[in-house]
Backbone as XML, in Angstrom:
<?xml version="1.0"?>
<chain id="A" units="angstrom">
  <residue number="1" name="MET">
    <atom name="N" x="23.309" y="7.367" z="14.362"/>
    <atom name="CA" x="21.882" y="7.449" z="14.137"/>
    <atom name="C" x="21.399" y="6.366" z="13.175"/>
  </residue>
  <residue number="2" name="ARG">
    <atom name="N" x="22.256" y="5.965" z="12.270"/>
    <atom name="CA" x="21.866" y="4.948" z="11.310"/>
    <atom name="C" x="21.482" y="3.651" z="12.016"/>
  </residue>
  <residue number="3" name="TRP">
    <atom name="N" x="22.255" y="3.286" z="13.057"/>
    <atom name="CA" x="21.957" y="2.059" z="13.796"/>
    <atom name="C" x="20.608" y="2.162" z="14.483"/>
  </residue>
  <residue number="4" name="LEU">
    <atom name="N" x="20.237" y="3.384" z="14.934"/>
    <atom name="CA" x="18.952" y="3.569" z="15.597"/>
    <atom name="C" x="17.816" y="3.336" z="14.619"/>
  </residue>
  <residue number="5" name="ARG">
    <atom name="N" x="17.945" y="3.875" z="13.411"/>
    <atom name="CA" x="16.914" y="3.668" z="12.393"/>
    <atom name="C" x="16.781" y="2.185" z="12.064"/>
  </residue>
  <residue number="6" name="ALA">
    <atom name="N" x="17.920" y="1.523" z="11.920"/>
    <atom name="CA" x="17.880" y="0.084" z="11.619"/>
    <atom name="C" x="17.214" y="-0.688" z="12.749"/>
  </residue>
  <residue number="7" name="LYS">
    <atom name="N" x="17.539" y="-0.322" z="14.005"/>
    <atom name="CA" x="16.932" y="-1.003" z="15.155"/>
    <atom name="C" x="15.434" y="-0.735" z="15.222"/>
  </residue>
  <residue number="8" name="LEU">
    <atom name="N" x="15.052" y="0.529" z="15.040"/>
    <atom name="CA" x="13.629" y="0.861" z="15.050"/>
    <atom name="C" x="12.912" y="0.191" z="13.889"/>
  </residue>
  <residue number="9" name="GLY">
    <atom name="N" x="13.572" y="0.160" z="12.735"/>
    <atom name="CA" x="12.979" y="-0.501" z="11.575"/>
    <atom name="C" x="12.779" y="-1.980" z="11.816"/>
  </residue>
  <residue number="10" name="ALA">
    <atom name="N" x="13.762" y="-2.626" z="12.432"/>
    <atom name="CA" x="13.644" y="-4.056" z="12.723"/>
    <atom name="C" x="12.506" y="-4.311" z="13.699"/>
  </residue>
  <residue number="11" name="ASN">
    <atom name="N" x="12.365" y="-3.449" z="14.706"/>
    <atom name="CA" x="11.260" y="-3.599" z="15.646"/>
    <atom name="C" x="9.925" y="-3.398" z="14.948"/>
  </residue>
  <residue number="12" name="ARG">
    <atom name="N" x="9.856" y="-2.413" z="14.090"/>
    <atom name="CA" x="8.626" y="-2.144" z="13.346"/>
    <atom name="C" x="8.270" y="-3.337" z="12.474"/>
  </residue>
  <residue number="13" name="LEU">
    <atom name="N" x="9.269" y="-3.912" z="11.832"/>
    <atom name="CA" x="9.023" y="-5.056" z="10.962"/>
    <atom name="C" x="8.516" y="-6.249" z="11.739"/>
  </residue>
  <residue number="14" name="SER">
    <atom name="N" x="9.157" y="-6.565" z="12.852"/>
    <atom name="CA" x="8.726" y="-7.732" z="13.616"/>
    <atom name="C" x="7.353" y="-7.503" z="14.236"/>
  </residue>
  <residue number="15" name="MET">
    <atom name="N" x="7.064" y="-6.263" z="14.598"/>
    <atom name="CA" x="5.772" y="-5.946" z="15.181"/>
    <atom name="C" x="4.638" y="-6.184" z="14.182"/>
  </residue>
  <residue number="16" name="PHE">
    <atom name="N" x="4.915" y="-5.964" z="12.914"/>
    <atom name="CA" x="3.884" y="-6.103" z="11.894"/>
    <atom name="C" x="3.991" y="-7.414" z="11.120"/>
  </residue>
  <residue number="17" name="GLY">
    <atom name="N" x="4.790" y="-8.339" z="11.593"/>
    <atom name="CA" x="4.844" y="-9.652" z="10.977"/>
    <atom name="C" x="5.678" y="-9.714" z="9.716"/>
  </residue>
  <residue number="18" name="ALA">
    <atom name="N" x="6.595" y="-8.777" z="9.521"/>
    <atom name="CA" x="7.398" y="-8.757" z="8.306"/>
    <atom name="C" x="8.878" y="-8.836" z="8.650"/>
  </residue>
  <residue number="19" name="SER">
    <atom name="N" x="9.231" y="-9.651" z="9.619"/>
    <atom name="CA" x="10.598" y="-9.674" z="10.128"/>
    <atom name="C" x="11.602" y="-10.196" z="9.116"/>
  </residue>
  <residue number="20" name="GLU">
    <atom name="N" x="11.174" y="-10.849" z="8.050"/>
    <atom name="CA" x="12.125" y="-11.367" z="7.080"/>
    <atom name="C" x="12.629" y="-10.288" z="6.128"/>
  </residue>
  <residue number="21" name="PHE">
    <atom name="N" x="12.116" y="-9.062" z="6.206"/>
    <atom name="CA" x="12.523" y="-7.973" z="5.327"/>
    <atom name="C" x="13.437" y="-6.996" z="6.056"/>
  </residue>
  <residue number="22" name="THR">
    <atom name="N" x="14.409" y="-6.485" z="5.332"/>
    <atom name="CA" x="15.208" y="-5.389" z="5.873"/>
    <atom name="C" x="14.412" y="-4.100" z="5.689"/>
  </residue>
  <residue number="23" name="VAL">
    <atom name="N" x="14.869" y="-3.031" z="6.318"/>
    <atom name="CA" x="14.178" y="-1.753" z="6.207"/>
    <atom name="C" x="14.149" y="-1.289" z="4.760"/>
  </residue>
  <residue number="24" name="SER">
    <atom name="N" x="15.250" y="-1.436" z="4.042"/>
    <atom name="CA" x="15.276" y="-0.968" z="2.650"/>
    <atom name="C" x="14.368" y="-1.810" z="1.755"/>
  </residue>
  <residue number="25" name="VAL">
    <atom name="N" x="14.295" y="-3.108" z="2.006"/>
    <atom name="CA" x="13.391" y="-3.962" z="1.221"/>
    <atom name="C" x="11.942" y="-3.586" z="1.527"/>
  </residue>
  <residue number="26" name="LEU">
    <atom name="N" x="11.653" y="-3.351" z="2.793"/>
    <atom name="CA" x="10.302" y="-2.941" z="3.172"/>
    <atom name="C" x="9.938" y="-1.623" z="2.491"/>
  </residue>
  <residue number="27" name="ASP">
    <atom name="N" x="10.872" y="-0.677" z="2.503"/>
    <atom name="CA" x="10.622" y="0.606" z="1.842"/>
    <atom name="C" x="10.395" y="0.426" z="0.342"/>
  </residue>
  <residue number="28" name="ASP">
    <atom name="N" x="11.193" y="-0.423" z="-0.297"/>
    <atom name="CA" x="11.026" y="-0.686" z="-1.732"/>
    <atom name="C" x="9.665" y="-1.301" z="-2.023"/>
  </residue>
  <residue number="29" name="LYS">
    <atom name="N" x="9.280" y="-2.285" z="-1.221"/>
    <atom name="CA" x="7.980" y="-2.935" z="-1.419"/>
    <atom name="C" x="6.839" y="-1.942" z="-1.207"/>
  </residue>
  <residue number="30" name="THR">
    <atom name="N" x="6.975" y="-1.104" z="-0.194"/>
    <atom name="CA" x="5.943" y="-0.105" z="0.091"/>
    <atom name="C" x="5.814" y="0.872" z="-1.070"/>
  </residue>
  <residue number="31" name="GLU">
    <atom name="N" x="6.933" y="1.296" z="-1.625"/>
    <atom name="CA" x="6.886" y="2.236" z="-2.755"/>
    <atom name="C" x="6.308" y="1.582" z="-4.007"/>
  </residue>
  <residue number="32" name="LYS">
    <atom name="N" x="6.559" y="0.302" z="-4.214"/>
    <atom name="CA" x="5.945" y="-0.413" z="-5.348"/>
    <atom name="C" x="4.430" y="-0.448" z="-5.196"/>
  </residue>
  <residue number="33" name="ILE">
    <atom name="N" x="3.967" y="-0.680" z="-3.974"/>
    <atom name="CA" x="2.530" y="-0.699" z="-3.716"/>
    <atom name="C" x="1.942" y="0.681" z="-3.956"/>
  </residue>
  <residue number="34" name="ARG">
    <atom name="N" x="2.607" y="1.709" z="-3.436"/>
    <atom name="CA" x="2.133" y="3.085" z="-3.615"/>
    <atom name="C" x="2.035" y="3.422" z="-5.109"/>
  </residue>
  <residue number="35" name="PHE">
    <atom name="N" x="3.078" y="3.079" z="-5.857"/>
    <atom name="CA" x="3.090" y="3.352" z="-7.297"/>
    <atom name="C" x="1.949" y="2.625" z="-8.001"/>
  </residue>
  <residue number="36" name="ALA">
    <atom name="N" x="1.741" y="1.363" z="-7.647"/>
    <atom name="CA" x="0.673" y="0.579" z="-8.281"/>
    <atom name="C" x="-0.703" y="1.186" z="-7.989"/>
  </residue>
  <residue number="37" name="MET">
    <atom name="N" x="-0.894" y="1.646" z="-6.768"/>
    <atom name="CA" x="-2.173" y="2.249" z="-6.394"/>
    <atom name="C" x="-2.398" y="3.559" z="-7.158"/>
  </residue>
  <residue number="38" name="LEU">
    <atom name="N" x="-1.356" y="4.362" z="-7.242"/>
    <atom name="CA" x="-1.475" y="5.626" z="-7.975"/>
    <atom name="C" x="-1.680" y="5.377" z="-9.465"/>
  </residue>
  <residue number="39" name="GLN">
    <atom name="N" x="-1.040" y="4.345" z="-9.976"/>
    <atom name="CA" x="-1.189" y="4.003" z="-11.390"/>
    <atom name="C" x="-2.622" y="3.570" z="-11.707"/>
  </residue>
  <residue number="40" name="VAL">
    <atom name="N" x="-3.226" y="2.803" z="-10.815"/>
    <atom name="CA" x="-4.614" y="2.380" z="-11.024"/>
    <atom name="C" x="-5.534" y="3.598" z="-11.111"/>
  </residue>
  <residue number="41" name="MET">
    <atom name="N" x="-5.313" y="4.573" z="-10.235"/>
    <atom name="CA" x="-6.182" y="5.757" z="-10.221"/>
    <atom name="C" x="-5.875" y="6.712" z="-11.365"/>
  </residue>
  <residue number="42" name="GLY">
    <atom name="N" x="-4.617" y="6.795" z="-11.763"/>
    <atom name="CA" x="-4.214" y="7.606" z="-12.900"/>
    <atom name="C" x="-4.703" y="9.047" z="-12.864"/>
  </residue>
  <residue number="43" name="GLU">
    <atom name="N" x="-4.841" y="9.635" z="-14.036"/>
    <atom name="CA" x="-5.303" y="11.018" z="-14.154"/>
    <atom name="C" x="-6.747" y="11.178" z="-13.694"/>
  </residue>
  <residue number="44" name="PHE">
    <atom name="N" x="-7.550" y="10.157" z="-13.911"/>
    <atom name="CA" x="-8.943" y="10.187" z="-13.472"/>
    <atom name="C" x="-9.008" y="10.398" z="-11.963"/>
  </residue>
  <residue number="45" name="GLY">
    <atom name="N" x="-8.205" y="9.652" z="-11.237"/>
    <atom name="CA" x="-8.170" y="9.790" z="-9.789"/>
    <atom name="C" x="-7.670" y="11.148" z="-9.355"/>
  </residue>
  <residue number="46" name="GLN">
    <atom name="N" x="-6.646" y="11.650" z="-10.024"/>
    <atom name="CA" x="-6.105" y="12.968" z="-9.688"/>
    <atom name="C" x="-7.150" y="14.058" z="-9.894"/>
  </residue>
  <residue number="47" name="LYS">
    <atom name="N" x="-7.918" y="13.921" z="-10.943"/>
    <atom name="CA" x="-8.913" y="14.951" z="-11.267"/>
    <atom name="C" x="-10.150" y="14.849" z="-10.379"/>
  </residue>
  <residue number="48" name="HIS">
    <atom name="N" x="-10.660" y="13.639" z="-10.204"/>
    <atom name="CA" x="-11.944" y="13.454" z="-9.526"/>
    <atom name="C" x="-11.844" y="13.062" z="-8.047"/>
  </residue>
  <residue number="49" name="TYR">
    <atom name="N" x="-10.714" y="12.524" z="-7.629"/>
    <atom name="CA" x="-10.546" y="12.053" z="-6.251"/>
    <atom name="C" x="-9.191" y="12.489" z="-5.678"/>
  </residue>
  <residue number="50" name="PRO">
    <atom name="N" x="-8.910" y="13.777" z="-5.671"/>
    <atom name="CA" x="-7.584" y="14.234" z="-5.223"/>
    <atom name="C" x="-7.273" y="13.889" z="-3.766"/>
  </residue>
  <residue number="51" name="LYS">
    <atom name="N" x="-8.280" y="13.831" z="-2.907"/>
    <atom name="CA" x="-8.019" y="13.502" z="-1.499"/>
    <atom name="C" x="-7.531" y="12.061" z="-1.345"/>
  </residue>
  <residue number="52" name="ILE">
    <atom name="N" x="-8.067" y="11.168" z="-2.149"/>
    <atom name="CA" x="-7.627" y="9.767" z="-2.092"/>
    <atom name="C" x="-6.203" y="9.652" z="-2.632"/>
  </residue>
  <residue number="53" name="VAL">
    <atom name="N" x="-5.908" y="10.370" z="-3.702"/>
    <atom name="CA" x="-4.551" y="10.366" z="-4.245"/>
    <atom name="C" x="-3.569" y="10.884" z="-3.189"/>
  </residue>
  <residue number="54" name="LEU">
    <atom name="N" x="-3.925" y="11.962" z="-2.512"/>
    <atom name="CA" x="-3.061" y="12.495" z="-1.455"/>
    <atom name="C" x="-2.910" y="11.511" z="-0.305"/>
  </residue>
  <residue number="55" name="ARG">
    <atom name="N" x="-3.984" y="10.816" z="0.021"/>
    <atom name="CA" x="-3.912" y="9.818" z="1.096"/>
    <atom name="C" x="-2.899" y="8.730" z="0.746"/>
  </residue>
  <residue number="56" name="VAL">
    <atom name="N" x="-2.913" y="8.296" z="-0.495"/>
    <atom name="CA" x="-1.953" y="7.274" z="-0.931"/>
    <atom name="C" x="-0.539" y="7.854" z="-0.958"/>
  </residue>
  <residue number="57" name="LEU">
    <atom name="N" x="-0.392" y="9.053" z="-1.471"/>
    <atom name="CA" x="0.924" y="9.684" z="-1.546"/>
    <atom name="C" x="1.564" y="9.859" z="-0.174"/>
  </residue>
  <residue number="58" name="HIS">
    <atom name="N" x="0.766" y="10.184" z="0.823"/>
    <atom name="CA" x="1.293" y="10.492" z="2.145"/>
    <atom name="C" x="1.162" y="9.348" z="3.148"/>
  </residue>
  <residue number="59" name="ALA">
    <atom name="N" x="0.719" y="8.201" z="2.691"/>
    <atom name="CA" x="0.580" y="7.041" z="3.583"/>
    <atom name="C" x="1.940" y="6.656" z="4.152"/>
  </residue>
  <residue number="60" name="GLN">
    <atom name="N" x="1.967" y="6.377" z="5.434"/>
    <atom name="CA" x="3.198" y="6.010" z="6.127"/>
    <atom name="C" x="3.292" y="4.490" z="6.249"/>
  </residue>
  <residue number="61" name="GLY">
    <atom name="N" x="3.753" y="3.844" z="5.230"/>
    <atom name="CA" x="4.000" y="2.416" z="5.291"/>
    <atom name="C" x="2.865" y="1.560" z="4.754"/>
  </residue>
  <residue number="62" name="ALA">
    <atom name="N" x="3.122" y="0.259" z="4.790"/>
    <atom name="CA" x="2.205" y="-0.724" z="4.214"/>
    <atom name="C" x="0.845" y="-0.730" z="4.898"/>
  </residue>
  <residue number="63" name="HIS">
    <atom name="N" x="0.834" y="-0.545" z="6.217"/>
    <atom name="CA" x="-0.444" y="-0.543" z="6.935"/>
    <atom name="C" x="-1.358" y="0.568" z="6.441"/>
  </residue>
  <residue number="64" name="SER">
    <atom name="N" x="-0.825" y="1.757" z="6.327"/>
    <atom name="CA" x="-1.629" y="2.893" z="5.858"/>
    <atom name="C" x="-2.093" y="2.680" z="4.427"/>
  </residue>
  <residue number="65" name="LEU">
    <atom name="N" x="-1.226" y="2.125" z="3.610"/>
    <atom name="CA" x="-1.623" y="1.846" z="2.225"/>
    <atom name="C" x="-2.713" y="0.785" z="2.180"/>
  </residue>
  <residue number="66" name="TRP">
    <atom name="N" x="-2.614" y="-0.202" z="3.069"/>
    <atom name="CA" x="-3.640" y="-1.244" z="3.118"/>
    <atom name="C" x="-5.018" y="-0.641" z="3.401"/>
  </residue>
  <residue number="67" name="TYR">
    <atom name="N" x="-5.039" y="0.297" z="4.362"/>
    <atom name="CA" x="-6.311" y="0.917" z="4.714"/>
    <atom name="C" x="-6.811" y="1.869" z="3.626"/>
  </residue>
  <residue number="68" name="ALA">
    <atom name="N" x="-5.938" y="2.364" z="2.782"/>
    <atom name="CA" x="-6.340" y="3.220" z="1.668"/>
    <atom name="C" x="-6.811" y="2.397" z="0.471"/>
  </residue>
  <residue number="69" name="LEU">
    <atom name="N" x="-6.536" y="1.112" z="0.476"/>
    <atom name="CA" x="-6.862" y="0.264" z="-0.670"/>
    <atom name="C" x="-8.358" y="0.233" z="-0.974"/>
  </residue>
  <residue number="70" name="GLY">
    <atom name="N" x="-9.197" y="0.304" z="0.030"/>
    <atom name="CA" x="-10.646" y="0.332" z="-0.201"/>
    <atom name="C" x="-11.070" y="1.560" z="-0.995"/>
  </residue>
  <residue number="71" name="ASP">
    <atom name="N" x="-10.463" y="2.700" z="-0.685"/>
    <atom name="CA" x="-10.756" y="3.913" z="-1.441"/>
    <atom name="C" x="-10.238" y="3.809" z="-2.875"/>
  </residue>
  <residue number="72" name="VAL">
    <atom name="N" x="-9.069" y="3.223" z="-3.034"/>
    <atom name="CA" x="-8.514" y="3.023" z="-4.381"/>
    <atom name="C" x="-9.429" y="2.091" z="-5.171"/>
  </residue>
  <residue number="73" name="ARG">
    <atom name="N" x="-9.949" y="1.076" z="-4.503"/>
    <atom name="CA" x="-10.884" y="0.154" z="-5.153"/>
    <atom name="C" x="-12.131" y="0.904" z="-5.631"/>
  </residue>
  <residue number="74" name="ALA">
    <atom name="N" x="-12.637" y="1.820" z="-4.822"/>
    <atom name="CA" x="-13.812" y="2.597" z="-5.209"/>
    <atom name="C" x="-13.523" y="3.455" z="-6.441"/>
  </residue>
  <residue number="75" name="VAL">
    <atom name="N" x="-12.351" y="4.073" z="-6.484"/>
    <atom name="CA" x="-11.971" y="4.872" z="-7.655"/>
    <atom name="C" x="-11.843" y="3.972" z="-8.881"/>
  </residue>
  <residue number="76" name="ALA">
    <atom name="N" x="-11.185" y="2.841" z="-8.714"/>
    <atom name="CA" x="-11.009" y="1.905" z="-9.833"/>
    <atom name="C" x="-12.353" y="1.403" z="-10.347"/>
  </residue>
  <residue number="77" name="THR">
    <atom name="N" x="-13.281" y="1.151" z="-9.457"/>
    <atom name="CA" x="-14.608" y="0.692" z="-9.863"/>
    <atom name="C" x="-15.341" y="1.783" z="-10.635"/>
  </residue>
  <residue number="78" name="ALA">
    <atom name="N" x="-15.232" y="3.019" z="-10.181"/>
    <atom name="CA" x="-15.865" y="4.138" z="-10.893"/>
    <atom name="C" x="-15.272" y="4.302" z="-12.286"/>
  </residue>
  <residue number="79" name="MET">
    <atom name="N" x="-13.990" y="4.036" z="-12.418"/>
    <atom name="CA" x="-13.291" y="4.196" z="-13.690"/>
    <atom name="C" x="-13.487" y="3.017" z="-14.637"/>
  </residue>
  <residue number="80" name="LEU">
    <atom name="N" x="-13.303" y="1.823" z="-14.098"/>
    <atom name="CA" x="-13.153" y="0.625" z="-14.923"/>
    <atom name="C" x="-14.330" y="-0.333" z="-14.880"/>
  </residue>
  <residue number="81" name="GLY">
    <atom name="N" x="-15.203" y="-0.163" z="-13.917"/>
    <atom name="CA" x="-16.254" y="-1.138" z="-13.695"/>
    <atom name="C" x="-15.773" y="-2.182" z="-12.712"/>
  </residue>
  <residue number="82" name="ASP">
    <atom name="N" x="-16.700" y="-2.966" z="-12.190"/>
    <atom name="CA" x="-16.416" y="-3.885" z="-11.102"/>
    <atom name="C" x="-15.413" y="-4.976" z="-11.468"/>
  </residue>
  <residue number="83" name="VAL">
    <atom name="N" x="-15.576" y="-5.604" z="-12.618"/>
    <atom name="CA" x="-14.738" y="-6.753" z="-12.971"/>
    <atom name="C" x="-13.280" y="-6.342" z="-13.146"/>
  </residue>
  <residue number="84" name="LEU">
    <atom name="N" x="-13.026" y="-5.319" z="-13.936"/>
    <atom name="CA" x="-11.650" y="-4.877" z="-14.155"/>
    <atom name="C" x="-11.033" y="-4.300" z="-12.879"/>
  </residue>
  <residue number="85" name="ALA">
    <atom name="N" x="-11.837" y="-3.604" z="-12.093"/>
    <atom name="CA" x="-11.337" y="-3.046" z="-10.839"/>
    <atom name="C" x="-10.887" y="-4.172" z="-9.908"/>
  </residue>
  <residue number="86" name="ARG">
    <atom name="N" x="-11.667" y="-5.233" z="-9.819"/>
    <atom name="CA" x="-11.274" y="-6.368" z="-8.971"/>
    <atom name="C" x="-9.956" y="-6.963" z="-9.424"/>
  </residue>
  <residue number="87" name="GLU">
    <atom name="N" x="-9.769" y="-7.090" z="-10.732"/>
    <atom name="CA" x="-8.519" y="-7.634" z="-11.250"/>
    <atom name="C" x="-7.335" y="-6.753" z="-10.866"/>
  </residue>
  <residue number="88" name="ARG">
    <atom name="N" x="-7.473" y="-5.464" z="-11.053"/>
    <atom name="CA" x="-6.381" y="-4.535" z="-10.737"/>
    <atom name="C" x="-6.088" y="-4.516" z="-9.239"/>
  </residue>
  <residue number="89" name="ILE">
    <atom name="N" x="-7.130" y="-4.519" z="-8.424"/>
    <atom name="CA" x="-6.934" y="-4.506" z="-6.971"/>
    <atom name="C" x="-6.318" y="-5.828" z="-6.509"/>
  </residue>
  <residue number="90" name="SER">
    <atom name="N" x="-6.689" y="-6.925" z="-7.116"/>
    <atom name="CA" x="-6.084" y="-8.225" z="-6.782"/>
    <atom name="C" x="-4.589" y="-8.214" z="-7.055"/>
  </residue>
  <residue number="91" name="GLU">
    <atom name="N" x="-4.177" y="-7.579" z="-8.148"/>
    <atom name="CA" x="-2.755" y="-7.467" z="-8.472"/>
    <atom name="C" x="-2.022" y="-6.666" z="-7.388"/>
  </residue>
  <residue number="92" name="ILE">
    <atom name="N" x="-2.666" y="-5.645" z="-6.872"/>
    <atom name="CA" x="-2.059" y="-4.834" z="-5.813"/>
    <atom name="C" x="-2.041" y="-5.602" z="-4.499"/>
  </residue>
  <residue number="93" name="THR">
    <atom name="N" x="-3.108" y="-6.308" z="-4.211"/>
    <atom name="CA" x="-3.205" y="-7.059" z="-2.955"/>
    <atom name="C" x="-2.057" y="-8.051" z="-2.819"/>
  </residue>
  <residue number="94" name="VAL">
    <atom name="N" x="-1.662" y="-8.666" z="-3.908"/>
    <atom name="CA" x="-0.554" y="-9.621" z="-3.887"/>
    <atom name="C" x="0.737" y="-8.944" z="-3.423"/>
  </residue>
  <residue number="95" name="LEU">
    <atom name="N" x="0.902" y="-7.677" z="-3.737"/>
    <atom name="CA" x="2.114" y="-6.952" z="-3.358"/>
    <atom name="C" x="2.263" y="-6.804" z="-1.845"/>
  </residue>
  <residue number="96" name="PHE">
    <atom name="N" x="1.166" y="-6.939" z="-1.105"/>
    <atom name="CA" x="1.200" y="-6.819" z="0.352"/>
    <atom name="C" x="1.691" y="-8.097" z="1.029"/>
  </residue>
  <residue number="97" name="ARG">
    <atom name="N" x="1.868" y="-9.153" z="0.261"/>
    <atom name="CA" x="2.237" y="-10.450" z="0.837"/>
    <atom name="C" x="3.486" y="-10.324" z="1.706"/>
  </residue>
  <residue number="98" name="GLY">
    <atom name="N" x="3.369" y="-10.761" z="2.948"/>
    <atom name="CA" x="4.478" y="-10.742" z="3.888"/>
    <atom name="C" x="4.661" y="-9.427" z="4.631"/>
  </residue>
  <residue number="99" name="LEU">
    <atom name="N" x="3.855" y="-8.426" z="4.316"/>
    <atom name="CA" x="4.009" y="-7.109" z="4.934"/>
    <atom name="C" x="3.023" y="-6.845" z="6.060"/>
  </residue>
  <residue number="100" name="LEU">
    <atom name="N" x="1.968" y="-7.625" z="6.148"/>
    <atom name="CA" x="0.909" y="-7.377" z="7.118"/>
    <atom name="C" x="0.692" y="-8.587" z="8.006"/>
  </residue>
  <residue number="101" name="PRO">
    <atom name="N" x="0.159" y="-8.365" z="9.201"/>
    <atom name="CA" x="-0.193" y="-9.504" z="10.050"/>
    <atom name="C" x="-1.294" y="-10.333" z="9.381"/>
  </residue>
  <residue number="102" name="ARG">
    <atom name="N" x="-1.396" y="-11.553" z="9.757"/>
    <atom name="CA" x="-2.393" y="-12.451" z="9.155"/>
    <atom name="C" x="-3.818" y="-11.915" z="9.279"/>
  </residue>
  <residue number="103" name="SER">
    <atom name="N" x="-4.121" y="-11.225" z="10.340"/>
    <atom name="CA" x="-5.477" y="-10.737" z="10.561"/>
    <atom name="C" x="-5.902" y="-9.713" z="9.507"/>
  </residue>
  <residue number="104" name="LYS">
    <atom name="N" x="-4.972" y="-9.045" z="8.869"/>
    <atom name="CA" x="-5.297" y="-8.044" z="7.860"/>
    <atom name="C" x="-5.465" y="-8.651" z="6.472"/>
  </residue>
  <residue number="105" name="LYS">
    <atom name="N" x="-4.887" y="-9.801" z="6.224"/>
    <atom name="CA" x="-4.835" y="-10.360" z="4.878"/>
    <atom name="C" x="-6.184" y="-10.739" z="4.312"/>
  </residue>
  <residue number="106" name="SER">
    <atom name="N" x="-7.151" y="-11.033" z="5.117"/>
    <atom name="CA" x="-8.446" y="-11.466" z="4.608"/>
    <atom name="C" x="-9.315" y="-10.313" z="4.125"/>
  </residue>
  <residue number="107" name="HIS">
    <atom name="N" x="-8.875" y="-9.063" z="4.362"/>
    <atom name="CA" x="-9.699" y="-7.914" z="4.009"/>
    <atom name="C" x="-9.485" y="-7.412" z="2.584"/>
  </residue>
  <residue number="108" name="GLY">
    <atom name="N" x="-8.533" y="-7.885" z="1.850"/>
    <atom name="CA" x="-8.171" y="-7.298" z="0.580"/>
    <atom name="C" x="-8.933" y="-7.742" z="-0.558"/>
  </residue>
</chain>
């Protein structure tokens, strides 16, 4: 079964333009992004935006996290103001490098 996961993971990676990563590297990068997003929202997000926190917690991979980033940006803006929120979101956006197709990169 391990070979099947590796094969499916490799197909998933090449399909999303991240063929240079192994499954474990992709998982590590995805978890770093998830952690960074949750860290930006912090306790404020947990208290005031629990659905967004759950969306980030349960996101299945980099694509899902990418689509949740707009909501995280809204929470960060409510917490920190526009300028600081942009800085924090920019730091997270860099973490997506190499994980998404080119068409998604311009949205961050």
